[in-house]
Amino acid sequence: MSRWLGLGLLSLLAACASTPRRPPPDIAHPPLRPTPVTPVQPPKPTTAALAGVRAGPAIESLGLTAESARGALAAFRLSCPALVRRADPSELTRQGDWTAVCADAMTRLDVDGPDFFARWFETAVIGDGASFATGYYEPEIMGSRTPYPGYDTPIYRRPPDLVDAEFTANPNGPTGRKQRGRMQDGQLVPYYDRAAIDAGALAGQGLEIAWARDPIEFFFLQIQGSGRLLQPDGTVMRIGYDGQNGREYLAIGRSMRDRGLLGPNQLSMQGVMAGLRAQPDGGRAIMEEDKSYIFFREVVGPGPLGALGVQVVGHVSVAADPKFIPLGAPLFLTMDRAEASGIWVAQDTGGAIKGANRFDTFWGAGQSARTIAGGMSARGRALLLLPKGTVARLRAMGDGEASAQR
């Protein structure tokens, strides 16, 4: 009997093995799903030296024209006093690198431009060299130094309670990044944004240097960073950048496009202006989405002035990120817009001009400058012009650090 029982058990087990069993629904296991893995993005380089620098083509191969080199040499000469005395945040050059170059620039005639650049400079590619350039200009808008009927938008100087402070995670370590704001109860808090300032946060403090007639025109003058006020009596008042509130900048054109307020071909300055004027509130709510706010001072004499404190020149000066381009250095752009191609000099900065090979080309004043700058969006390649021997020195330093790490 035990034998038959054993055979029965074996038969039962065989049957169980050959017939798949499904667990009852209440204990069924859900199907396994792969867990998505978010790729870890490497940190973006913070300086040109960290982005990587390699040698570019010879200066002679760029085809510098006498006219373009003449303007670049004149602008470079103006930059020299700052170049020889200021530290270079890009970590590409040392102060002494510019001494002999600038000494020769001071003795050169402007017609010597091509020979000057070929003698003293070599080209360098920062990162991958892929460049993007926009444009800016010196706007002319209706404004008044004194209150005047119809001129209702205040233009403020930098407020005294706007402060800069440095923060670091380790109080005993090196200084960290700068933050801008105002002190409240002993704490640094964000400064008033555009909406708060429009609502009167700075009113009654005597900070007004002038009043603008058109708030939309003034909004775009703030983006440009300087401009001319055409006053009711026919005189002109020039104003220049005097600080920013530390709040984040928003490109309202992209925001309007994403909401269907602009068509695909309306992203020029002129298209955005038209889109704002079509809004029931005159575009105020949309403009206030850009929390950044620019303060101004009156500029007397030649202008406008760039970040180096020298006059920026149309078709010659560009704004760049000083962590990637030594301010005052020349550069050469080969772009898909012919107007933006050629030799330029980095003499300015901008709140939205960040990263390697990102530039804002300056076009001067007047209607032509307004048209070109307002529609400028160019892509191509950028070459930085550095004193000869710089690339080899940087490469040797990199090789030395790599050897030490090994």
Tab-separated table of C-alpha atoms in Angstrom, residues 12 27 50 54 69 82 92 128 144 178 182 195 202 206 212 242 250 255 316 326-327 337 345 348 358 381-382:
chain	number	residue	atom	x	y	z
A	12	LEU	CA	0.568	14.089	-8.235
A	27	ILE	CA	-1.926	37.642	-3.798
A	50	LEU	CA	37.813	74.574	-17.149
A	54	ARG	CA	42.739	74.487	-27.848
A	69	ALA	CA	40.784	95.589	-38.229
A	82	ALA	CA	41.712	98.040	-17.973
A	92	LEU	CA	43.180	82.384	-19.371
A	128	ASP	CA	33.392	73.268	-28.520
A	144	SER	CA	11.804	113.843	-19.428
A	178	LYS	CA	27.641	86.960	-4.381
A	182	ARG	CA	18.308	94.270	0.974
A	195	ALA	CA	6.073	94.077	-10.034
A	202	LEU	CA	10.630	102.871	-4.453
A	206	GLY	CA	13.738	110.868	-4.507
A	212	ALA	CA	9.637	107.714	-19.617
A	242	ASP	CA	23.691	101.670	-12.617
A	250	LEU	CA	13.001	86.060	-17.973
A	255	SER	CA	7.107	82.803	-22.658
A	316	VAL	CA	32.808	96.541	-33.042
A	326	PRO	CA	38.821	88.303	-20.912
A	327	LEU	CA	37.074	91.666	-21.108
A	337	ARG	CA	24.377	86.131	-40.283
A	345	VAL	CA	36.203	93.360	-29.044
A	348	ASP	CA	30.641	94.790	-22.093
A	358	ARG	CA	27.631	83.512	-25.935
A	381	ARG	CA	31.799	79.484	-34.495
A	382	ALA	CA	33.864	81.714	-32.211
